[in-house]
Short mmCIF file of C-alpha atoms in Angstrom, two decimals:
data_model
loop_
_atom_site.label_atom_id
_atom_site.label_comp_id
_atom_site.label_asym_id
_atom_site.label_seq_id
_atom_site.Cartn_x
_atom_site.Cartn_y
_atom_site.Cartn_z
CA MET A 816 70.26 158.36 -19.50
CA ASP A 817 71.27 155.48 -16.95
CA THR A 818 73.36 158.39 -14.86
CA ASP A 819 70.29 160.71 -14.76
CA LEU A 820 68.96 159.12 -11.43
CA ASP A 821 72.82 159.36 -10.09
CA TYR A 822 73.50 161.80 -7.49
CA THR A 823 77.04 161.32 -6.69
CA GLY A 824 78.57 164.41 -5.53
CA LYS A 825 75.24 166.11 -5.21
CA THR A 826 74.36 167.04 -1.12
CA VAL A 827 70.94 166.39 -0.28
CA LEU A 828 69.04 168.10 2.88
CA VAL A 829 65.56 166.59 4.05
CA THR A 830 64.32 168.36 7.10
CA GLY A 831 62.19 165.76 9.24
CA SER A 832 63.96 162.92 8.30
CA GLY A 833 64.53 160.50 11.37
CA ARG A 834 61.45 158.23 10.10
CA ASN A 835 58.97 157.82 7.98
CA ILE A 836 58.71 159.95 4.52
CA GLY A 837 61.88 162.09 5.15
CA ARG A 838 64.03 158.93 6.27
CA ALA A 839 62.86 157.03 2.94
CA ILE A 840 63.76 160.12 1.22
CA ILE A 841 67.19 159.97 2.63
CA LEU A 842 67.45 156.57 1.89
CA GLU A 843 66.67 157.41 -1.39
CA PHE A 844 69.49 159.57 -2.44
CA ALA A 845 72.31 157.56 -0.42
CA ALA A 846 71.65 154.98 -2.08
CA ARG A 847 72.35 157.25 -5.34
CA GLY A 848 75.06 158.62 -4.13
CA ALA A 849 74.39 161.33 -2.92
CA ASN A 850 75.73 163.33 0.21
CA VAL A 851 72.89 163.16 3.10
CA VAL A 852 71.98 165.90 5.58
CA ILE A 853 69.58 164.52 8.18
CA ASN A 854 67.66 166.64 10.38
CA ALA A 855 65.18 165.92 13.16
CA ARG A 856 64.07 167.46 16.62
CA ASP A 857 66.63 167.58 19.70
CA THR A 858 64.66 165.22 21.82
CA ALA A 859 66.02 161.79 23.00
CA SER A 860 63.94 159.74 20.61
CA ASP A 861 64.30 161.66 17.66
CA ARG A 862 68.20 162.16 18.21
CA ASN A 863 68.38 157.89 18.43
CA GLU A 864 66.17 157.55 15.04
CA ALA A 865 68.27 160.72 13.08
CA GLU A 866 71.41 158.54 13.83
CA ALA A 867 69.88 155.27 13.00
CA VAL A 868 69.09 157.05 9.55
CA LYS A 869 72.57 158.08 9.60
CA ALA A 870 73.79 154.58 10.09
CA GLU A 871 71.43 153.34 7.22
CA ALA A 872 72.67 156.01 4.59
CA GLU A 873 76.44 155.30 5.61
CA GLN A 874 75.70 151.30 4.78
CA HIS A 875 75.01 152.85 1.26
CA GLY A 876 78.37 154.32 1.17
CA ALA A 877 77.14 157.44 1.77
CA SER A 878 78.51 160.46 4.15
CA ALA A 879 75.82 161.18 6.28
CA LEU A 880 75.33 164.51 8.71
CA VAL A 881 72.92 164.93 11.37
CA VAL A 882 71.98 168.09 12.35
CA LEU A 883 69.26 168.40 15.36
CA GLY A 884 66.30 170.91 15.74
CA ASP A 885 63.41 172.50 14.58
CA ALA A 886 63.04 173.91 11.13
CA ALA A 887 61.14 176.45 12.14
CA GLU A 888 63.46 178.07 14.56
CA PRO A 889 66.09 180.47 12.75
CA ALA A 890 68.73 178.95 14.65
CA THR A 891 68.33 175.47 13.37
CA VAL A 892 68.61 176.28 9.87
CA ALA A 893 71.53 178.70 10.29
CA ALA A 894 73.08 175.56 11.78
CA LEU A 895 72.11 173.29 9.17
CA LYS A 896 73.31 175.55 6.59
CA ALA A 897 76.94 176.18 8.45
CA GLU A 898 77.26 172.59 8.97
CA SER A 899 76.05 170.91 5.46
CA GLU A 900 78.87 173.88 4.20
CA ARG A 901 81.62 173.17 6.64
CA ARG A 902 80.89 168.84 5.86
CA PHE A 903 80.11 169.23 1.85
CA GLY A 904 81.22 172.73 0.98
CA HIS A 905 77.58 173.42 -1.08
CA LEU A 906 73.79 172.41 -0.74
CA ASP A 907 72.19 171.17 -3.95
CA ILE A 908 68.43 169.52 -2.90
CA TYR A 909 66.64 170.26 -0.04
CA VAL A 910 63.39 168.31 0.69
CA SER A 911 61.05 170.63 3.30
CA ASN A 912 59.42 167.86 5.08
CA ALA A 913 59.25 168.45 8.53
CA ASN A 914 55.75 168.52 10.34
CA ALA A 915 53.95 169.57 13.16
CA ARG A 916 51.66 167.01 15.44
CA MET A 917 48.57 166.86 13.51
CA TYR A 918 46.18 169.34 14.85
CA ARG A 919 42.95 169.09 15.14
CA ASP A 920 40.38 171.41 16.78
CA SER A 921 37.39 173.56 15.16
CA PHE A 922 37.78 177.51 14.76
CA PHE A 923 36.25 178.04 18.18
CA ASP A 924 38.85 176.44 19.96
CA THR A 925 42.06 177.47 17.88
CA THR A 926 44.03 180.03 19.85
CA ASP A 927 46.43 182.87 17.97
CA GLU A 928 49.28 180.41 19.76
CA ASP A 929 47.89 177.13 17.94
CA TRP A 930 47.71 179.52 14.86
CA HIS A 931 51.42 181.00 14.75
CA ARG A 932 52.64 177.59 16.20
CA TYR A 933 51.43 175.78 12.94
CA LEU A 934 51.97 178.60 10.40
CA ASN A 935 55.65 178.35 11.37
CA GLN A 936 56.11 174.63 10.94
CA GLN A 937 54.28 174.32 7.42
CA LEU A 938 55.30 177.57 5.84
CA THR A 939 57.59 179.48 7.49
CA ALA A 940 60.31 177.12 8.15
CA SER A 941 60.04 176.63 4.24
CA TRP A 942 61.23 180.37 4.09
CA TYR A 943 63.73 180.47 6.21
CA LEU A 944 65.06 177.33 3.85
CA ALA A 945 64.78 179.64 0.90
CA LYS A 946 66.54 182.14 2.46
CA ALA A 947 69.29 179.97 3.80
CA PHE A 948 70.22 177.76 0.69
CA VAL A 949 68.77 179.40 -2.52
CA PRO A 950 71.42 182.39 -2.55
CA GLY A 951 73.98 179.25 -3.11
CA MET A 952 72.03 177.59 -5.84
CA ARG A 953 71.77 180.22 -7.88
CA ASP A 954 75.13 181.22 -7.67
CA ALA A 955 75.91 176.89 -8.96
CA GLY A 956 73.42 177.59 -11.32
CA TRP A 957 71.39 174.59 -10.12
CA GLY A 958 69.29 173.47 -7.61
CA ARG A 959 65.99 171.73 -6.52
CA ILE A 960 63.37 172.38 -4.03
CA ILE A 961 60.56 170.55 -2.86
CA HIS A 962 58.01 171.54 -0.47
CA MET A 963 56.22 168.10 1.08
CA ASN A 964 52.75 169.86 1.04
CA GLY A 965 49.10 167.82 1.60
CA PRO A 966 45.81 167.89 0.80
CA ASN A 967 44.68 170.64 2.97
CA ALA A 968 46.29 172.99 1.08
CA TRP A 969 43.54 172.69 -1.61
CA THR A 970 40.36 172.00 0.30
CA GLY A 971 40.82 173.60 3.70
CA SER A 972 40.23 171.91 6.39
CA TRP A 973 37.27 173.32 9.76
CA ALA A 974 39.65 171.22 12.37
CA ALA A 975 42.63 171.93 11.38
CA ILE A 976 42.45 175.67 10.04
CA PRO A 977 46.14 176.77 10.91
CA MET A 978 47.86 173.95 9.32
CA ALA A 979 45.65 174.13 6.45
CA ALA A 980 46.38 177.61 5.77
CA GLY A 981 50.04 177.07 6.10
CA LYS A 982 49.78 174.19 3.50
CA GLY A 983 47.89 176.57 1.13
CA GLY A 984 50.42 179.42 1.84
CA LEU A 985 53.30 176.98 1.02
CA HIS A 986 51.85 176.05 -2.17
CA THR A 987 51.80 179.82 -2.92
CA LEU A 988 55.61 179.89 -2.13
CA THR A 989 56.31 176.93 -4.40
CA LYS A 990 54.77 178.88 -6.99
CA SER A 991 56.82 182.02 -6.21
CA LEU A 992 59.57 180.87 -5.86
CA ALA A 993 59.69 178.66 -8.86
CA SER A 994 58.74 181.91 -11.33
CA GLY A 995 61.55 183.69 -10.54
CA LEU A 996 64.09 181.07 -9.68
CA GLY A 997 63.72 178.89 -12.91
CA ARG A 998 66.25 181.22 -14.91
CA TYR A 999 68.97 180.09 -12.31
CA GLY A 1000 68.21 176.19 -12.87
CA ILE A 1001 66.69 175.77 -10.09
CA THR A 1002 63.25 173.71 -9.86
CA VAL A 1003 60.36 174.19 -6.96
CA ASN A 1004 57.91 171.76 -6.53
CA ASP A 1005 55.26 169.99 -4.17
CA ILE A 1006 54.59 166.77 -3.56
CA ASN A 1007 51.20 166.07 -2.36
CA PRO A 1008 51.25 162.45 -0.55
CA GLY A 1009 48.03 160.90 0.52
CA PHE A 1010 47.43 158.42 3.31
CA VAL A 1011 51.03 156.78 3.68
CA GLU A 1012 51.52 154.21 5.94
CA VAL A 1013 54.38 155.66 8.50
CA ALA A 1014 54.72 155.48 12.20
CA ARG A 1015 51.98 157.99 13.87
CA ASP A 1016 51.35 160.16 16.68
CA SER A 1017 49.53 158.82 19.11
CA ASN A 1018 47.03 161.75 19.19
CA LEU A 1019 46.02 160.25 15.91
CA ASP A 1020 43.23 157.22 15.36
CA THR A 1021 45.53 154.31 13.68
CA SER A 1022 42.66 151.93 14.11
CA ALA A 1023 42.22 149.16 11.80
CA ASP A 1024 38.36 150.59 10.70
CA THR A 1025 39.94 154.07 10.11
CA ARG A 1026 42.83 152.59 8.26
CA THR A 1027 40.69 150.93 6.21
CA ALA A 1028 38.45 153.88 5.76
CA PHE A 1029 41.45 155.86 4.54
CA ALA A 1030 42.59 153.32 2.21
CA ASP A 1031 39.14 152.56 0.22
CA ALA A 1032 39.42 156.37 0.11
CA MET A 1033 42.04 155.72 -2.83
CA ALA A 1034 41.53 154.48 -6.24
CA ILE A 1035 44.86 151.50 -5.29
CA LYS A 1036 42.66 150.61 -1.70
CA ARG A 1037 46.11 150.41 -0.27
CA PRO A 1038 48.15 152.94 1.97
CA ILE A 1039 51.17 154.84 0.17
CA ARG A 1040 54.84 153.45 0.91
CA PRO A 1041 57.24 156.24 2.04
CA GLU A 1042 59.45 154.73 -0.85
CA GLU A 1043 56.77 156.13 -3.04
CA ILE A 1044 56.96 159.61 -1.94
CA ALA A 1045 60.96 159.10 -2.12
CA TRP A 1046 61.27 157.66 -5.59
CA THR A 1047 59.21 160.90 -6.88
CA CYS A 1048 61.42 163.22 -5.57
CA ALA A 1049 64.36 161.15 -7.12
CA TYR A 1050 62.54 162.29 -10.24
CA LEU A 1051 61.71 165.88 -9.42
CA CYS A 1052 65.38 166.41 -8.43
CA SER A 1053 66.42 164.64 -11.77
CA PRO A 1054 67.65 166.54 -15.08
CA ARG A 1055 64.57 164.25 -16.77
CA ALA A 1056 62.55 166.77 -14.36
CA GLY A 1057 64.10 170.15 -15.63
CA ALA A 1058 61.03 171.50 -16.56
CA VAL A 1059 58.84 170.72 -14.12
CA THR A 1060 58.56 173.43 -12.01
CA GLY A 1061 55.89 175.27 -9.97
CA THR A 1062 53.41 172.84 -9.74
CA VAL A 1063 52.36 169.60 -7.32
CA ILE A 1064 52.66 166.24 -7.86
CA ASN A 1065 49.64 164.29 -6.47
CA VAL A 1066 51.30 160.78 -4.60
CA ASP A 1067 47.85 160.36 -3.12
CA GLY A 1068 46.74 156.48 -4.64
CA GLY A 1069 43.93 158.20 -6.88
CA THR A 1070 41.99 159.59 -4.20
CA ALA A 1071 39.74 161.77 -6.74
CA ALA A 1072 39.76 159.11 -9.05
CA ALA A 1073 37.92 156.92 -6.17
CA HIS A 1074 35.28 159.55 -6.14
#
């Protein structure tokens, strides 16, 4: 039982892992012995963040690789596959975590460009990852896939229709992949985070009042820590979760319980 959460020899890819939840997941697996593949967009600031995560992972003794680019682009996923296999030989686990900048606009102001951009980021990127890495997992007879989702997948959102539609489709992709891949030893699950204490984009309201309101909507009355999401990932990828697939794990601080 003590070795169930030991990932020595496994290779883990996390998209959008230069900061926040993605960074925490990378460091969790690095501390547990895994090789880690870090992905972030190819900008100066994102590159610096990714290299910093790489250095932190290596402090845990992990072998770490950075591959830059938008996971919603086929060329980026092709590079992730080529570079990870060149360095580590095989990918065992991936977490589809890359997220677009928060979108807030009504249906009447949402453009076709908005629709396609956010649908690609929330849904199509995960399709590309599956097409790239699932065949290798099937051939190995083992694999773990986690999609980082969100509450809009179930509630919808008038102010963020493209994002909500993408997240809803992502959960259907999760269930569809799980239904066929379990026979190959591959599990596929969603994690649904609540309000997480992270560095946020400048277009989001992060005032003290807003943060307090989000926290008060949860039973635990505080933001969720990125490490708490990472711990859930470690569990879902372990032998202890071998029978957990096609479902969603809510790490939302008891949002529903608070109402």
